[in-house]
Short mmCIF file of C-alpha atoms in Angstrom, two decimals:
data_model
loop_
_atom_site.label_atom_id
_atom_site.label_comp_id
_atom_site.label_asym_id
_atom_site.label_seq_id
_atom_site.Cartn_x
_atom_site.Cartn_y
_atom_site.Cartn_z
CA MET A 1 37.35 -38.50 -39.21
CA THR A 2 29.35 -40.25 -37.49
CA THR A 3 33.76 -37.94 -42.19
CA THR A 4 33.46 -34.01 -38.28
CA MET A 5 26.90 -34.76 -37.49
CA SER A 6 29.90 -38.66 -37.41
CA ASN A 7 27.06 -41.50 -38.51
CA LYS A 8 32.27 -38.04 -37.69
CA ALA A 9 31.76 -41.57 -38.38
CA LEU A 10 32.94 -46.59 -41.81
CA ARG A 11 36.42 -45.84 -42.92
CA ILE A 12 37.42 -49.27 -44.13
CA THR A 13 38.24 -49.32 -47.82
CA ALA A 14 41.97 -49.47 -47.07
CA ILE A 15 41.66 -51.50 -43.87
CA ALA A 16 43.27 -54.65 -45.28
CA ALA A 17 46.33 -52.75 -46.48
CA VAL A 18 46.52 -50.77 -43.27
CA ALA A 19 46.31 -53.93 -41.18
CA VAL A 20 49.16 -55.53 -43.09
CA LEU A 21 51.29 -52.40 -42.81
CA GLY A 22 50.46 -52.09 -39.13
CA LEU A 23 51.56 -55.67 -38.49
CA GLY A 24 54.83 -55.06 -40.28
CA LEU A 25 55.52 -51.89 -38.32
CA ALA A 26 54.67 -53.61 -35.06
CA ALA A 27 57.10 -56.42 -35.85
CA CYS A 28 59.89 -53.85 -36.29
CA SER A 29 59.31 -52.24 -32.90
CA SER A 30 58.86 -54.11 -29.65
CA ASP A 31 58.00 -57.72 -29.03
CA ASP A 32 55.45 -56.41 -26.51
CA ASP A 33 52.66 -54.81 -28.55
CA SER A 34 50.93 -53.39 -25.51
CA SER A 35 53.99 -51.47 -24.36
CA SER A 36 55.41 -50.21 -27.66
CA THR A 37 52.67 -47.62 -28.22
CA THR A 38 52.83 -46.52 -24.61
CA THR A 39 56.61 -46.19 -24.68
CA GLU A 40 56.94 -44.37 -28.00
CA ALA A 41 53.97 -42.04 -27.73
CA GLY A 42 53.95 -41.38 -24.02
CA GLY A 43 50.85 -43.42 -23.40
CA GLY A 44 49.03 -44.71 -20.37
CA GLY A 45 52.08 -44.59 -18.09
CA GLY A 46 53.56 -41.25 -19.25
CA SER A 47 52.69 -37.64 -18.63
CA LYS A 48 51.05 -37.24 -22.05
CA LEU A 49 48.14 -38.81 -23.89
CA VAL A 50 48.94 -38.66 -27.60
CA ILE A 51 46.16 -39.12 -30.12
CA CYS A 52 46.04 -39.28 -33.91
CA SER A 53 43.13 -37.46 -35.52
CA ASP A 54 42.13 -36.55 -39.08
CA ILE A 55 41.52 -32.77 -38.90
CA PRO A 56 39.43 -30.92 -39.98
CA TYR A 57 36.28 -32.97 -39.64
CA ALA A 58 33.90 -30.41 -38.15
CA PRO A 59 32.25 -30.43 -35.69
CA MET A 60 34.03 -33.51 -34.34
CA GLU A 61 37.63 -32.42 -34.91
CA MET A 62 38.71 -28.86 -35.76
CA GLU A 63 41.54 -26.39 -35.34
CA ALA A 64 40.87 -24.14 -32.36
CA THR A 65 40.49 -20.40 -32.85
CA ASP A 66 41.01 -19.77 -29.15
CA THR A 67 44.75 -19.64 -28.45
CA LYS A 68 44.08 -20.78 -24.88
CA THR A 69 42.91 -24.21 -26.06
CA PRO A 70 45.51 -26.59 -24.55
CA SER A 71 46.05 -28.88 -27.54
CA GLY A 72 45.37 -26.31 -30.26
CA TYR A 73 42.37 -28.31 -31.45
CA THR A 74 38.72 -28.54 -30.54
CA GLY A 75 35.45 -30.24 -31.55
CA PHE A 76 33.28 -32.84 -29.85
CA ASP A 77 35.84 -35.66 -30.07
CA ILE A 78 38.79 -33.48 -29.08
CA ASP A 79 37.02 -31.79 -26.17
CA LEU A 80 35.89 -35.18 -24.90
CA VAL A 81 39.35 -36.72 -24.99
CA GLN A 82 40.76 -33.50 -23.50
CA ALA A 83 38.46 -34.01 -20.51
CA ILE A 84 39.70 -37.60 -20.24
CA ALA A 85 43.34 -36.50 -20.35
CA THR A 86 42.78 -33.75 -17.80
CA GLY A 87 41.03 -36.16 -15.47
CA ALA A 88 44.03 -38.48 -15.68
CA ASP A 89 46.49 -35.62 -15.03
CA LYS A 90 47.94 -35.89 -18.53
CA THR A 91 48.73 -33.39 -21.24
CA LEU A 92 46.82 -34.03 -24.47
CA GLU A 93 48.87 -33.97 -27.67
CA VAL A 94 47.10 -34.15 -31.02
CA LYS A 95 48.92 -35.43 -34.11
CA VAL A 96 47.03 -34.56 -37.29
CA THR A 97 47.04 -37.68 -39.45
CA PRO A 98 45.20 -38.44 -42.73
CA PHE A 99 42.55 -41.06 -42.12
CA ASP A 100 43.76 -43.46 -44.77
CA GLY A 101 46.98 -43.97 -42.82
CA ILE A 102 45.82 -43.29 -39.30
CA PHE A 103 45.69 -46.86 -38.00
CA ALA A 104 49.13 -47.67 -39.38
CA ALA A 105 50.45 -44.59 -37.58
CA MET A 106 48.97 -45.84 -34.32
CA ASP A 107 50.48 -49.29 -34.81
CA ALA A 108 53.86 -47.67 -35.48
CA GLY A 109 53.74 -45.95 -32.09
CA THR A 110 53.07 -42.43 -33.37
CA CYS A 111 50.15 -42.10 -30.97
CA ASP A 112 48.48 -43.93 -28.10
CA ALA A 113 44.99 -43.84 -29.61
CA VAL A 114 43.01 -42.82 -32.67
CA VAL A 115 40.24 -40.39 -31.74
CA SER A 116 38.73 -39.38 -35.06
CA SER A 117 35.06 -40.34 -35.39
CA VAL A 118 36.04 -43.97 -35.90
CA SER A 119 33.13 -46.34 -36.49
CA ILE A 120 33.43 -49.63 -34.62
CA THR A 121 33.22 -52.55 -37.02
CA ASP A 122 33.88 -56.28 -36.80
CA GLU A 123 36.62 -55.94 -39.41
CA ARG A 124 38.40 -53.24 -37.46
CA LYS A 125 38.09 -55.13 -34.20
CA GLN A 126 40.26 -57.87 -35.71
CA ASN A 127 43.14 -55.39 -35.99
CA MET A 128 42.68 -53.00 -33.06
CA ASP A 129 40.88 -52.62 -29.74
CA PHE A 130 38.10 -50.13 -29.09
CA SER A 131 36.87 -48.18 -26.12
CA GLU A 132 33.24 -48.40 -25.13
CA PRO A 133 31.05 -46.74 -27.81
CA TYR A 134 30.59 -43.03 -27.16
CA PHE A 135 28.54 -41.75 -30.11
CA ASP A 136 25.70 -43.08 -32.25
CA ALA A 137 26.15 -42.20 -35.91
CA GLU A 138 24.19 -42.44 -39.14
CA GLN A 139 24.99 -41.85 -42.78
CA SER A 140 23.32 -39.04 -44.73
CA VAL A 141 22.81 -37.67 -48.23
CA MET A 142 23.66 -34.01 -48.75
CA VAL A 143 23.01 -32.08 -51.98
CA THR A 144 22.82 -28.47 -53.09
CA LYS A 145 19.59 -26.65 -52.35
CA ALA A 146 18.90 -26.41 -56.10
CA ASN A 147 18.83 -30.22 -56.35
CA ALA A 148 16.96 -30.96 -53.14
CA GLU A 149 13.74 -31.96 -54.89
CA LYS A 150 15.55 -34.01 -57.52
CA TYR A 151 17.73 -36.06 -55.14
CA LYS A 152 15.61 -36.79 -52.09
CA THR A 153 17.21 -40.18 -51.41
CA LEU A 154 20.27 -42.18 -52.38
CA ALA A 155 18.06 -44.17 -54.74
CA ASP A 156 17.30 -40.97 -56.70
CA LEU A 157 20.94 -40.57 -57.70
CA THR A 158 20.72 -42.97 -60.64
CA GLY A 159 23.36 -42.14 -63.22
CA GLN A 160 25.01 -39.53 -60.99
CA GLU A 161 28.44 -39.25 -59.38
CA ILE A 162 28.29 -39.62 -55.59
CA GLY A 163 31.05 -38.25 -53.40
CA VAL A 164 32.41 -40.14 -50.37
CA GLN A 165 35.50 -39.85 -48.17
CA SER A 166 38.17 -42.44 -48.87
CA GLY A 167 38.36 -45.29 -46.39
CA THR A 168 35.13 -44.50 -44.59
CA THR A 169 31.95 -46.37 -43.74
CA GLY A 170 30.19 -43.94 -46.06
CA GLU A 171 32.29 -45.19 -48.96
CA GLU A 172 31.56 -48.78 -48.07
CA TYR A 173 27.84 -48.10 -47.72
CA VAL A 174 27.53 -46.32 -51.06
CA ASN A 175 29.50 -48.99 -52.88
CA SER A 176 27.05 -51.57 -51.52
CA HIS A 177 23.84 -49.56 -52.03
CA LYS A 178 24.44 -47.21 -54.96
CA PRO A 179 21.66 -47.02 -57.53
CA SER A 180 22.06 -48.37 -61.03
CA GLY A 181 24.30 -46.35 -63.31
CA SER A 182 25.81 -44.19 -60.58
CA THR A 183 29.51 -43.90 -59.86
CA VAL A 184 31.39 -43.34 -56.62
CA LYS A 185 34.04 -40.63 -56.36
CA ALA A 186 36.27 -41.09 -53.31
CA LEU A 187 38.07 -37.97 -52.08
CA PRO A 188 40.57 -37.61 -49.23
CA GLY A 189 38.64 -35.31 -46.88
CA ALA A 190 35.34 -33.65 -46.04
CA SER A 191 36.51 -30.26 -47.32
CA ASP A 192 37.29 -31.85 -50.70
CA LEU A 193 33.77 -33.26 -50.84
CA PHE A 194 32.15 -29.93 -50.02
CA ALA A 195 34.17 -28.17 -52.71
CA ALA A 196 33.26 -30.83 -55.29
CA LEU A 197 29.57 -30.57 -54.42
CA GLN A 198 29.69 -26.78 -54.66
CA SER A 199 31.36 -26.91 -58.07
CA GLY A 200 28.96 -29.54 -59.41
CA THR A 201 31.66 -32.18 -59.90
CA ILE A 202 29.52 -34.53 -57.83
CA ALA A 203 25.76 -34.61 -57.34
CA ALA A 204 25.74 -35.56 -53.66
CA VAL A 205 27.91 -36.23 -50.63
CA VAL A 206 27.23 -39.34 -48.56
CA GLN A 207 29.01 -39.38 -45.21
CA ASP A 208 28.40 -39.31 -41.46
CA TYR A 209 25.33 -37.33 -40.51
CA PRO A 210 27.00 -35.11 -37.90
CA ILE A 211 29.53 -33.85 -40.44
CA ASN A 212 26.99 -33.11 -43.14
CA ALA A 213 24.53 -31.60 -40.67
CA TYR A 214 27.14 -29.24 -39.26
CA ARG A 215 28.09 -28.16 -42.78
CA THR A 216 24.49 -27.16 -43.53
CA THR A 217 24.66 -24.75 -40.58
CA GLN A 218 27.75 -23.14 -42.10
CA ASP A 219 26.63 -23.09 -45.75
CA LYS A 220 22.97 -22.53 -46.50
CA ASN A 221 23.45 -23.75 -50.08
CA PHE A 222 23.69 -27.33 -48.79
CA VAL A 223 20.80 -29.44 -47.47
CA ILE A 224 20.44 -32.96 -46.14
CA THR A 225 17.75 -34.87 -47.96
CA GLU A 226 18.07 -38.29 -46.32
CA LYS A 227 19.31 -39.74 -43.04
CA ILE A 228 20.34 -43.37 -43.37
CA PRO A 229 20.20 -45.43 -40.15
CA THR A 230 23.12 -47.85 -39.97
CA GLU A 231 23.43 -48.53 -36.23
CA GLU A 232 27.06 -47.38 -36.36
CA GLN A 233 28.80 -46.22 -33.21
CA TYR A 234 32.07 -44.37 -32.71
CA GLY A 235 34.81 -45.68 -30.48
CA MET A 236 38.34 -44.61 -29.57
CA ALA A 237 40.82 -47.07 -31.07
CA VAL A 238 44.06 -48.35 -29.55
CA LYS A 239 46.68 -50.81 -30.73
CA LYS A 240 45.81 -54.45 -30.06
CA GLY A 241 46.75 -55.32 -26.51
CA ASN A 242 47.29 -51.75 -25.30
CA THR A 243 45.14 -52.30 -22.21
CA GLU A 244 46.71 -49.43 -20.26
CA THR A 245 45.49 -46.74 -22.65
CA LEU A 246 42.21 -48.57 -23.24
CA ASP A 247 41.47 -48.65 -19.50
CA LEU A 248 42.33 -44.96 -19.22
CA LEU A 249 39.92 -44.08 -22.04
CA ASN A 250 37.08 -46.23 -20.72
CA LYS A 251 37.45 -44.85 -17.22
CA GLY A 252 37.46 -41.30 -18.60
CA LEU A 253 34.39 -41.91 -20.75
CA SER A 254 32.52 -43.33 -17.78
CA THR A 255 33.42 -40.31 -15.67
CA ALA A 256 32.48 -37.84 -18.44
CA LYS A 257 29.05 -39.42 -18.73
CA SER A 258 28.42 -39.60 -14.99
CA ASP A 259 29.58 -36.08 -14.11
CA GLY A 260 27.67 -34.32 -16.91
CA THR A 261 30.67 -33.42 -19.07
CA TYR A 262 29.49 -35.59 -21.97
CA ASP A 263 25.99 -34.08 -21.98
CA LYS A 264 27.37 -30.52 -21.92
CA LEU A 265 29.65 -31.19 -24.87
CA TYR A 266 26.86 -32.87 -26.83
CA GLU A 267 24.55 -29.91 -26.32
CA LYS A 268 27.35 -27.47 -27.18
CA TYR A 269 28.01 -29.04 -30.58
CA PHE A 270 24.63 -30.48 -31.54
CA GLY A 271 22.14 -28.21 -29.78
CA GLU A 272 20.31 -31.01 -27.97
CA LYS A 273 20.77 -33.61 -25.27
CA PRO A 274 22.21 -36.99 -26.26
CA PRO A 275 19.53 -39.49 -27.36
CA THR A 276 20.25 -41.75 -24.38
CA SER A 277 20.12 -39.00 -21.75
#
């Protein structure tokens, strides 16, 4: 969940443990990895497309306020995969899953795919397959308005506590680039980070730009002081070998981009056309 505007965005701190758990769960299910997810979750051959998503992560994944929303959830990611499901004549089912266990849940057959602002990385590609990239993401530094002049960049946070979401690319980035004397505080979700920043427990939040940027539109006490280019891209993840669901997602993404659906959703949530349009 480029943590939600992101780079709803890399969640990898627990990837080694998740990979091991995922392999163990897979071994206990079917000998055919590509069919176990499809069979248990409803998958490519069933009437439903079941996804795991870490919600809330606004504006990428959110609970819907409109009771007519088919899945009960909305946001850029959810609306996009809803369009894919509809185009494939499938019902979309969303299973809310904490990010630090989301890939293990997919491997266990809980869902057909993880659609949750997942950054594509070489490490993750060893343990799962990804759709074509569908969103360019960056990291960002967000602070309170009162500290905007003091903490203009990540480098300015010397000696401070920096908040990140557990298991994300933001956590990995800060651990690799934090200034001298600073500490990293990993919290489970974006809402936890915002509360900690508001209370002064942490000096800054570093996470995917889309998530931080959306928050600044909802709370004028928060400002983004630095965008950090990382060349990250989001992809929809499936269990290794689940080609049926992967083909469905890629076909749906291609259609959404060619028929204008993708552009409309991008403008709806981010107020501008996609950079590649």
